[in-house]
PDB file of C-alpha atoms and ligand atoms in Angstrom:
ATOM      1  CA  MET A   1       8.971   5.110  31.983  1.00 42.00           C
ATOM      2  CA  ARG A   2      12.380   4.334  33.545  1.00 44.00           C
ATOM      3  CA  LYS A   3      14.115   4.641  30.204  1.00 44.00           C
ATOM      4  CA  SER A   4      12.322   8.005  29.520  1.00 47.00           C
ATOM      5  CA  LEU A   5      13.371   9.387  32.738  1.00 44.00           C
ATOM      6  CA  ALA A   6      16.999   8.394  32.229  1.00 44.00           C
ATOM      7  CA  ALA A   7      17.091   9.789  28.637  1.00 45.00           C
ATOM      8  CA  ALA A   8      15.756  12.916  29.958  1.00 44.00           C
ATOM      9  CA  ALA A   9      18.326  13.107  32.526  1.00 43.00           C
ATOM     10  CA  VAL A  10      21.162  12.626  29.989  1.00 43.00           C
ATOM     11  CA  VAL A  11      19.854  15.111  27.641  1.00 42.00           C
ATOM     12  CA  ALA A  12      19.281  17.642  30.224  1.00 43.00           C
ATOM     13  CA  GLY A  13      22.815  17.003  31.828  1.00 42.00           C
ATOM     14  CA  THR A  14      24.469  17.264  28.509  1.00 44.00           C
ATOM     15  CA  LEU A  15      22.771  20.627  27.785  1.00 43.00           C
ATOM     16  CA  GLY A  16      23.598  21.957  31.197  1.00 45.00           C
ATOM     17  CA  LEU A  17      19.932  22.304  32.235  1.00 44.00           C
ATOM     18  CA  PRO A  18      18.501  21.392  35.609  1.00 47.00           C
ATOM     19  CA  VAL A  19      17.367  17.866  35.275  1.00 46.00           C
ATOM     20  CA  LEU A  20      14.056  18.343  37.159  1.00 46.00           C
ATOM     21  CA  ALA A  21      13.066  20.965  34.493  1.00 46.00           C
ATOM     22  CA  ALA A  22      13.189  18.270  31.723  1.00 48.00           C
ATOM     23  CA  LEU A  23      11.226  15.644  33.672  1.00 48.00           C
ATOM     24  CA  PRO A  24       7.472  14.951  33.151  1.00 46.00           C
ATOM     25  CA  ALA A  25       5.190  17.572  34.922  1.00 42.00           C
ATOM     26  CA  SER A  26       4.153  14.818  37.439  1.00 43.00           C
ATOM     27  CA  ALA A  27       7.597  14.193  38.639  1.00 43.00           C
ATOM     28  CA  ALA A  28       8.642  17.899  38.728  1.00 44.00           C
ATOM     29  CA  THR A  29       5.793  19.209  40.531  1.00 41.00           C
ATOM     30  CA  SER A  30       5.671  16.816  43.325  1.00 50.00           C
ATOM     31  CA  GLY A  31       8.702  17.923  45.319  1.00 64.00           C
ATOM     32  CA  GLY A  32      11.269  15.534  43.796  1.00 87.00           C
ATOM     33  CA  GLN A  33      14.821  15.838  45.177  1.00 95.00           C
ATOM     34  CA  THR A  34      18.083  14.754  43.457  1.00 96.00           C
ATOM     35  CA  TYR A  35      20.854  13.088  45.374  1.00 97.00           C
ATOM     36  CA  SER A  36      24.242  11.909  44.168  1.00 97.00           C
ATOM     37  CA  ALA A  37      27.242   9.886  45.517  1.00 98.00           C
ATOM     38  CA  THR A  38      30.900   9.718  44.472  1.00 98.00           C
ATOM     39  CA  LEU A  39      31.961   6.179  45.075  1.00 98.00           C
ATOM     40  CA  SER A  40      35.647   5.818  46.214  1.00 98.00           C
ATOM     41  CA  PRO A  41      37.741   2.853  47.243  1.00 98.00           C
ATOM     42  CA  VAL A  42      37.114   1.567  50.882  1.00 98.00           C
ATOM     43  CA  PRO A  43      40.447   1.854  52.708  1.00 98.00           C
ATOM     44  CA  LEU A  44      42.750  -1.184  53.139  1.00 98.00           C
ATOM     45  CA  ASN A  45      40.571  -3.423  50.864  1.00 98.00           C
ATOM     46  CA  GLY A  46      42.893  -2.830  47.827  1.00 98.00           C
ATOM     47  CA  GLN A  47      40.387  -1.818  45.074  1.00 98.00           C
ATOM     48  CA  THR A  48      42.237   1.492  44.584  1.00 98.00           C
ATOM     49  CA  SER A  49      41.583   1.480  40.659  1.00 97.00           C
ATOM     50  CA  ALA A  50      37.678   1.234  41.373  1.00 98.00           C
ATOM     51  CA  SER A  51      35.329   4.152  41.361  1.00 98.00           C
ATOM     52  CA  GLY A  52      31.817   5.084  40.655  1.00 98.00           C
ATOM     53  CA  ASN A  53      29.078   7.689  40.528  1.00 98.00           C
ATOM     54  CA  LEU A  54      25.437   7.505  41.515  1.00 98.00           C
ATOM     55  CA  MET A  55      22.472   9.708  41.047  1.00 98.00           C
ATOM     56  CA  LEU A  56      19.120   9.171  42.889  1.00 98.00           C
ATOM     57  CA  MET A  57      16.045  11.100  42.058  1.00 97.00           C
ATOM     58  CA  LEU A  58      13.495  10.691  45.002  1.00 97.00           C
ATOM     59  CA  ASN A  59       9.828  11.510  44.505  1.00 96.00           C
ATOM     60  CA  GLY A  60       7.874  10.371  47.667  1.00 95.00           C
ATOM     61  CA  ASN A  61       9.176   6.852  48.006  1.00 97.00           C
ATOM     62  CA  SER A  62      10.065   6.258  44.427  1.00 97.00           C
ATOM     63  CA  ALA A  63      13.588   6.516  43.635  1.00 98.00           C
ATOM     64  CA  THR A  64      15.116   6.635  40.056  1.00 98.00           C
ATOM     65  CA  ILE A  65      18.673   5.555  40.329  1.00 98.00           C
ATOM     66  CA  THR A  66      21.374   5.762  37.599  1.00 98.00           C
ATOM     67  CA  GLU A  67      24.907   4.662  38.324  1.00 98.00           C
ATOM     68  CA  ASN A  68      28.376   4.000  36.654  1.00 98.00           C
ATOM     69  CA  ALA A  69      30.922   1.921  38.351  1.00 98.00           C
ATOM     70  CA  SER A  70      34.501   0.721  36.918  1.00 98.00           C
ATOM     71  CA  GLY A  71      37.746  -0.765  38.061  1.00 98.00           C
ATOM     72  CA  LEU A  72      35.971  -3.507  40.052  1.00 98.00           C
ATOM     73  CA  ALA A  73      36.860  -7.324  40.273  1.00 98.00           C
ATOM     74  CA  SER A  74      36.099  -8.732  36.769  1.00 97.00           C
ATOM     75  CA  THR A  75      35.555 -12.525  37.210  1.00 93.00           C
ATOM     76  CA  PHE A  76      34.613 -15.119  39.748  1.00 85.00           C
ATOM     77  CA  MET A  77      34.742 -18.770  39.227  1.00 81.00           C
ATOM     78  CA  GLY A  78      34.791 -18.348  35.414  1.00 87.00           C
ATOM     79  CA  GLY A  79      31.718 -16.047  35.301  1.00 91.00           C
ATOM     80  CA  PRO A  80      31.343 -12.181  35.736  1.00 96.00           C
ATOM     81  CA  PHE A  81      32.174 -11.250  39.279  1.00 97.00           C
ATOM     82  CA  PRO A  82      28.941 -10.408  41.131  1.00 97.00           C
ATOM     83  CA  HIS A  83      28.729  -6.937  42.932  1.00 98.00           C
ATOM     84  CA  VAL A  84      26.004  -6.795  45.311  1.00 98.00           C
ATOM     85  CA  GLN A  85      25.250  -3.261  46.253  1.00 98.00           C
ATOM     86  CA  HIS A  86      22.925  -1.458  48.776  1.00 98.00           C
ATOM     87  CA  ILE A  87      21.799   1.779  50.300  1.00 98.00           C
ATOM     88  CA  HIS A  88      23.001   1.412  53.883  1.00 98.00           C
ATOM     89  CA  GLY A  89      21.838   3.916  56.479  1.00 98.00           C
ATOM     90  CA  GLY A  90      20.926   4.811  59.933  1.00 98.00           C
ATOM     91  CA  ALA A  91      24.342   5.155  61.439  1.00 98.00           C
ATOM     92  CA  ASP A  92      26.895   7.830  61.117  1.00 98.00           C
ATOM     93  CA  GLY A  93      26.461   8.339  57.441  1.00 98.00           C
ATOM     94  CA  VAL A  94      29.985   7.990  56.338  1.00 98.00           C
ATOM     95  CA  CYS A  95      32.380   5.634  54.662  1.00 98.00           C
ATOM     96  CA  PRO A  96      34.736   3.629  56.922  1.00 98.00           C
ATOM     97  CA  THR A  97      38.289   4.859  57.491  1.00 98.00           C
ATOM     98  CA  ALA A  98      41.062   2.487  58.121  1.00 98.00           C
ATOM     99  CA  SER A  99      40.393   2.397  61.800  1.00 98.00           C
ATOM    100  CA  ALA A 100      37.115   0.528  61.078  1.00 98.00           C
ATOM    101  CA  ASP A 101      39.346  -2.692  60.956  1.00 98.00           C
ATOM    102  CA  ALA A 102      38.286  -3.783  64.300  1.00 97.00           C
ATOM    103  CA  ASN A 103      40.270  -7.055  64.339  1.00 97.00           C
ATOM    104  CA  HIS A 104      43.524  -5.659  62.851  1.00 97.00           C
ATOM    105  CA  ASP A 105      43.611  -8.145  59.973  1.00 97.00           C
ATOM    106  CA  GLY A 106      44.110  -5.668  57.307  1.00 98.00           C
ATOM    107  CA  LEU A 107      40.529  -5.934  55.945  1.00 98.00           C
ATOM    108  CA  ILE A 108      37.403  -3.979  56.397  1.00 98.00           C
ATOM    109  CA  THR A 109      34.530  -6.301  56.264  1.00 98.00           C
ATOM    110  CA  THR A 110      30.960  -5.451  55.529  1.00 98.00           C
ATOM    111  CA  THR A 111      30.144  -5.757  59.384  1.00 97.00           C
ATOM    112  CA  GLU A 112      33.271  -3.718  60.320  1.00 98.00           C
ATOM    113  CA  GLY A 113      31.959  -0.844  58.266  1.00 98.00           C
ATOM    114  CA  ALA A 114      28.532  -1.009  59.801  1.00 98.00           C
ATOM    115  CA  PRO A 115      29.221   1.465  62.590  1.00 98.00           C
ATOM    116  CA  SER A 116      29.936   3.853  59.856  1.00 98.00           C
ATOM    117  CA  TYR A 117      27.369   3.357  57.234  1.00 98.00           C
ATOM    118  CA  GLY A 118      24.815   1.207  59.090  1.00 98.00           C
ATOM    119  CA  PRO A 119      23.129  -1.874  57.980  1.00 98.00           C
ATOM    120  CA  ILE A 120      21.635  -2.721  54.576  1.00 98.00           C
ATOM    121  CA  LEU A 121      18.291  -0.833  54.106  1.00 98.00           C
ATOM    122  CA  THR A 122      17.829  -1.306  50.440  1.00 98.00           C
ATOM    123  CA  THR A 123      19.439  -3.588  47.877  1.00 98.00           C
ATOM    124  CA  LEU A 124      20.143  -2.062  44.548  1.00 98.00           C
ATOM    125  CA  SER A 125      19.309  -5.237  42.483  1.00 98.00           C
ATOM    126  CA  LYS A 126      18.734  -5.205  38.797  1.00 98.00           C
ATOM    127  CA  SER A 127      15.535  -7.078  39.065  1.00 98.00           C
ATOM    128  CA  GLY A 128      13.282  -8.484  41.687  1.00 97.00           C
ATOM    129  CA  GLY A 129      13.412  -7.855  45.358  1.00 98.00           C
ATOM    130  CA  THR A 130      15.180  -4.838  46.990  1.00 98.00           C
ATOM    131  CA  THR A 131      14.908  -5.601  50.525  1.00 98.00           C
ATOM    132  CA  PRO A 132      17.852  -6.231  52.993  1.00 98.00           C
ATOM    133  CA  ALA A 133      16.984 -10.040  52.608  1.00 97.00           C
ATOM    134  CA  ASP A 134      17.850  -9.759  48.953  1.00 98.00           C
ATOM    135  CA  GLY A 135      21.207  -8.276  49.899  1.00 97.00           C
ATOM    136  CA  THR A 136      23.465 -11.167  48.802  1.00 97.00           C
ATOM    137  CA  ASN A 137      21.570 -12.350  45.901  1.00 96.00           C
ATOM    138  CA  THR A 138      24.385 -12.516  43.289  1.00 94.00           C
ATOM    139  CA  LYS A 139      21.696 -13.589  40.476  1.00 95.00           C
ATOM    140  CA  THR A 140      20.250 -10.064  40.526  1.00 97.00           C
ATOM    141  CA  SER A 141      23.278  -7.966  41.357  1.00 98.00           C
ATOM    142  CA  PRO A 142      25.357  -6.004  38.812  1.00 98.00           C
ATOM    143  CA  SER A 143      28.533  -7.842  37.754  1.00 97.00           C
ATOM    144  CA  GLY A 144      31.996  -7.612  36.139  1.00 97.00           C
ATOM    145  CA  SER A 145      34.653  -4.998  36.287  1.00 98.00           C
ATOM    146  CA  SER A 146      32.526  -2.065  35.157  1.00 98.00           C
ATOM    147  CA  PHE A 147      28.663  -1.696  34.838  1.00 98.00           C
ATOM    148  CA  GLN A 148      25.922   0.804  34.225  1.00 98.00           C
ATOM    149  CA  TYR A 149      22.865   0.596  36.492  1.00 98.00           C
ATOM    150  CA  SER A 150      19.445   2.172  36.043  1.00 98.00           C
ATOM    151  CA  ARG A 151      16.412   1.274  37.834  1.00 98.00           C
ATOM    152  CA  THR A 152      13.351   2.958  39.446  1.00 98.00           C
ATOM    153  CA  ILE A 153      12.248   1.367  42.852  1.00 98.00           C
ATOM    154  CA  GLN A 154       9.963   2.031  45.744  1.00 98.00           C
ATOM    155  CA  LEU A 155      11.874   2.651  49.037  1.00 98.00           C
ATOM    156  CA  ASP A 156      10.729   1.634  52.275  1.00 98.00           C
ATOM    157  CA  SER A 157      10.139   4.245  55.057  1.00 98.00           C
ATOM    158  CA  ALA A 158      13.522   3.515  56.726  1.00 98.00           C
ATOM    159  CA  THR A 159      15.475   4.183  53.585  1.00 98.00           C
ATOM    160  CA  VAL A 160      13.576   7.286  52.840  1.00 98.00           C
ATOM    161  CA  GLN A 161      14.268   8.504  56.378  1.00 98.00           C
ATOM    162  CA  ALA A 162      17.988   7.628  56.094  1.00 98.00           C
ATOM    163  CA  ILE A 163      18.120   9.689  52.799  1.00 98.00           C
ATOM    164  CA  ASN A 164      16.307  12.709  54.188  1.00 96.00           C
ATOM    165  CA  GLY A 165      18.284  12.532  57.391  1.00 96.00           C
ATOM    166  CA  GLY A 166      21.698  12.325  55.709  1.00 97.00           C
ATOM    167  CA  THR A 167      22.659   8.936  56.897  1.00 98.00           C
ATOM    168  CA  ALA A 168      22.361   6.991  53.595  1.00 98.00           C
ATOM    169  CA  VAL A 169      25.512   5.538  52.129  1.00 98.00           C
ATOM    170  CA  ILE A 170      25.851   3.616  48.857  1.00 98.00           C
ATOM    171  CA  VAL A 171      28.096   0.521  49.286  1.00 98.00           C
ATOM    172  CA  VAL A 172      29.255  -1.659  46.369  1.00 98.00           C
ATOM    173  CA  HIS A 173      30.652  -4.918  47.520  1.00 98.00           C
ATOM    174  CA  GLY A 174      33.039  -7.693  46.099  1.00 98.00           C
ATOM    175  CA  LEU A 175      36.861  -7.544  46.120  1.00 98.00           C
ATOM    176  CA  ASN A 176      39.416  -8.422  43.340  1.00 97.00           C
ATOM    177  CA  PRO A 177      41.375 -11.139  45.203  1.00 95.00           C
ATOM    178  CA  ALA A 178      44.528 -10.241  43.262  1.00 95.00           C
ATOM    179  CA  THR A 179      44.644  -6.724  44.899  1.00 97.00           C
ATOM    180  CA  ALA A 180      42.759  -7.437  48.224  1.00 98.00           C
ATOM    181  CA  PRO A 181      44.315  -8.021  51.552  1.00 98.00           C
ATOM    182  CA  LYS A 182      45.250 -11.559  52.284  1.00 97.00           C
ATOM    183  CA  ALA A 183      42.533 -11.928  54.746  1.00 97.00           C
ATOM    184  CA  ALA A 184      39.947 -11.518  51.961  1.00 97.00           C
ATOM    185  CA  THR A 185      40.750 -14.955  50.631  1.00 95.00           C
ATOM    186  CA  THR A 186      41.621 -16.753  53.790  1.00 96.00           C
ATOM    187  CA  GLU A 187      38.750 -15.780  55.842  1.00 97.00           C
ATOM    188  CA  LYS A 188      35.040 -16.730  55.366  1.00 96.00           C
ATOM    189  CA  SER A 189      32.299 -14.012  54.683  1.00 96.00           C
ATOM    190  CA  GLU A 190      30.202 -13.278  57.566  1.00 95.00           C
ATOM    191  CA  LEU A 191      27.352 -12.649  55.204  1.00 95.00           C
ATOM    192  CA  VAL A 192      27.650 -15.816  53.104  1.00 94.00           C
ATOM    193  CA  PRO A 193      29.842 -18.166  54.922  1.00 95.00           C
ATOM    194  CA  SER A 194      30.325 -20.578  51.908  1.00 93.00           C
ATOM    195  CA  LEU A 195      32.098 -17.600  50.182  1.00 93.00           C
ATOM    196  CA  PRO A 196      35.529 -16.007  51.018  1.00 95.00           C
ATOM    197  CA  GLN A 197      35.465 -12.321  52.463  1.00 97.00           C
ATOM    198  CA  ALA A 198      36.464 -11.202  48.898  1.00 97.00           C
ATOM    199  CA  ALA A 199      32.999 -11.855  47.640  1.00 96.00           C
ATOM    200  CA  THR A 200      31.156  -9.706  50.049  1.00 97.00           C
ATOM    201  CA  ALA A 201      33.580  -7.159  51.602  1.00 98.00           C
ATOM    202  CA  PRO A 202      33.006  -3.478  50.561  1.00 98.00           C
ATOM    203  CA  ALA A 203      34.861  -2.302  47.552  1.00 98.00           C
ATOM    204  CA  ILE A 204      33.790   1.278  46.770  1.00 98.00           C
ATOM    205  CA  CYS A 205      31.486   3.608  49.040  1.00 98.00           C
ATOM    206  CA  GLY A 206      29.912   7.022  48.990  1.00 98.00           C
ATOM    207  CA  LYS A 207      27.642   9.157  50.933  1.00 98.00           C
ATOM    208  CA  LEU A 208      24.518  10.197  49.410  1.00 98.00           C
ATOM    209  CA  VAL A 209      24.224  13.934  49.359  1.00 97.00           C
ATOM    210  CA  ALA A 210      21.486  16.328  48.321  1.00 96.00           C
ATOM    211  CA  SER A 211      22.320  18.246  45.161  1.00 88.00           C
ATOM    212  CA  GLN A 212      20.605  21.451  43.733  1.00 66.00           C
ATOM    213  CA  MET A 213      21.108  20.399  40.102  1.00 57.00           C
ATOM    214  CA  GLY A 214      21.085  16.788  38.818  1.00 46.00           C
ATOM    215  CA  SER A 215      24.421  15.595  37.593  1.00 43.00           C
ATOM    216  CA  VAL A 216      24.981  12.611  35.315  1.00 46.00           C
ATOM    217  CA  PRO A 217      27.265  10.021  36.174  1.00 47.00           C
ATOM    218  CA  SER A 218      30.611  10.242  34.408  1.00 44.00           C
ATOM    219  CA  GLY A 219      30.598   9.224  30.820  1.00 44.00           C
ATOM    220  CA  GLY A 220      27.520  10.976  29.721  1.00 42.00           C
ATOM    221  CA  ALA A 221      28.228  14.544  30.454  1.00 41.00           C
ATOM    222  CA  ALA A 222      31.157  16.842  29.621  1.00 40.00           C
ATOM    223  CA  THR A 223      31.544  15.533  26.275  1.00 39.00           C
ATOM    224  CA  GLY A 224      30.634  18.874  24.787  1.00 38.00           C
ATOM    225  CA  ALA A 225      27.448  20.894  24.376  1.00 37.00           C
ATOM    226  CA  GLY A 226      24.639  20.646  21.683  1.00 36.00           C
ATOM    227  CA  GLY A 227      21.583  18.645  20.755  1.00 34.00           C
ATOM    228  CA  THR A 228      23.548  16.099  18.699  1.00 36.00           C
ATOM    229  CA  ALA A 229      25.798  15.113  21.695  1.00 34.00           C
ATOM    230  CA  GLY A 230      22.705  14.500  23.622  1.00 34.00           C
ATOM    231  CA  THR A 231      21.072  12.261  21.106  1.00 33.00           C
ATOM    232  CA  GLN A 232      24.199  10.148  20.885  1.00 33.00           C
ATOM    233  CA  ASP A 233      24.528   9.792  24.619  1.00 34.00           C
ATOM    234  CA  VAL A 234      20.916   8.487  24.798  1.00 32.00           C
ATOM    235  CA  GLY A 235      21.867   5.862  22.179  1.00 29.00           C
ATOM    236  CA  ILE A 236      24.892   4.848  24.179  1.00 30.00           C
ATOM    237  CA  LEU A 237      22.841   4.472  27.272  1.00 33.00           C
ATOM    238  CA  ALA A 238      20.246   2.396  25.471  1.00 31.00           C
ATOM    239  CA  ILE A 239      23.022   0.119  24.120  1.00 29.00           C
ATOM    240  CA  GLY A 240      24.623  -0.047  27.423  1.00 31.00           C
ATOM    241  CA  GLY A 241      21.212  -1.128  29.101  1.00 32.00           C
ATOM    242  CA  MET A 242      20.847  -3.944  26.526  1.00 29.00           C
ATOM    243  CA  LEU A 243      24.350  -5.185  27.103  1.00 30.00           C
ATOM    244  CA  LEU A 244      23.776  -4.971  30.831  1.00 32.00           C
ATOM    245  CA  ALA A 245      20.635  -7.091  30.474  1.00 34.00           C
ATOM    246  CA  GLY A 246      22.435  -9.571  28.422  1.00 34.00           C
ATOM    247  CA  SER A 247      25.194  -9.982  30.844  1.00 36.00           C
ATOM    248  CA  GLY A 248      22.956 -10.339  33.611  1.00 35.00           C
ATOM    249  CA  ALA A 249      21.006 -13.255  32.069  1.00 34.00           C
ATOM    250  CA  TYR A 250      24.484 -14.873  31.355  1.00 33.00           C
ATOM    251  CA  ALA A 251      25.525 -14.435  35.089  1.00 34.00           C
ATOM    252  CA  ALA A 252      22.220 -15.776  36.237  1.00 34.00           C
ATOM    253  CA  ARG A 253      22.771 -19.019  34.198  1.00 34.00           C
ATOM    254  CA  ARG A 254      26.288 -19.343  35.337  1.00 35.00           C
ATOM    255  CA  PHE A 255      25.117 -19.299  39.003  1.00 35.00           C
ATOM    256  CA  ALA A 256      22.234 -21.383  38.459  1.00 34.00           C
ATOM    257  CA  THR A 257      24.065 -24.168  36.909  1.00 33.00           C
ATOM    258  CA  ARG A 258      26.886 -24.156  39.371  1.00 33.00           C
TER     259      ARG A 258
HETATM  260 CU1   CU B   1      26.001  -3.202  51.160  1.00 63.84          CU
END
């Protein structure tokens, strides 16, 4: 089901058609709404080459999420760098500016960003739990310098309210220590005190906004029109999904044996 929805979105996006028109009737007729977020570097945190796109199709409390991210920290202690990611919300519904650095150490921590984007409402994990309590589980988070993420999850009422109310913000965490401010390696994370701030500080961020027409995250669309292009894109998506599943299992083993 998840793969067929994603494939439909890719095909529809490539052909320039409204995504909802290509979805199964059950999804299209129940008032679904598409949201998207452009993920940009959080100020001060030194991840200026990182970026991402996320699309979320909401039907009731069911959300089908497709995301691409790149330019992030690559490795951590010899394994793929885990990037925990969340839907935050219930606050100002914006990404932090440089002024969010309350203690003036040159780093915006997850907590310092909270007045802007609010607490964790939903964890965008690759498998298992999606609650705030799952927010720092590096075994189920995406990882590596770039990743493709695709999952359908059930959202709680707080998250649905944040999305509908325009306060939902997507945040991907984990800084490359080589480019992060010094405080990222000298200070302990307030979320996971056994780790440095670089492991959990926000890297890229984007407000979730409603869109009339579904847009496919970068890489799938804009490669030209035509049916064959759509078919190729579906294949690439499937291959990417398999690679992602493989690297996730690898990461889980690495962390489990550490
Ligand atoms: Cu977060």
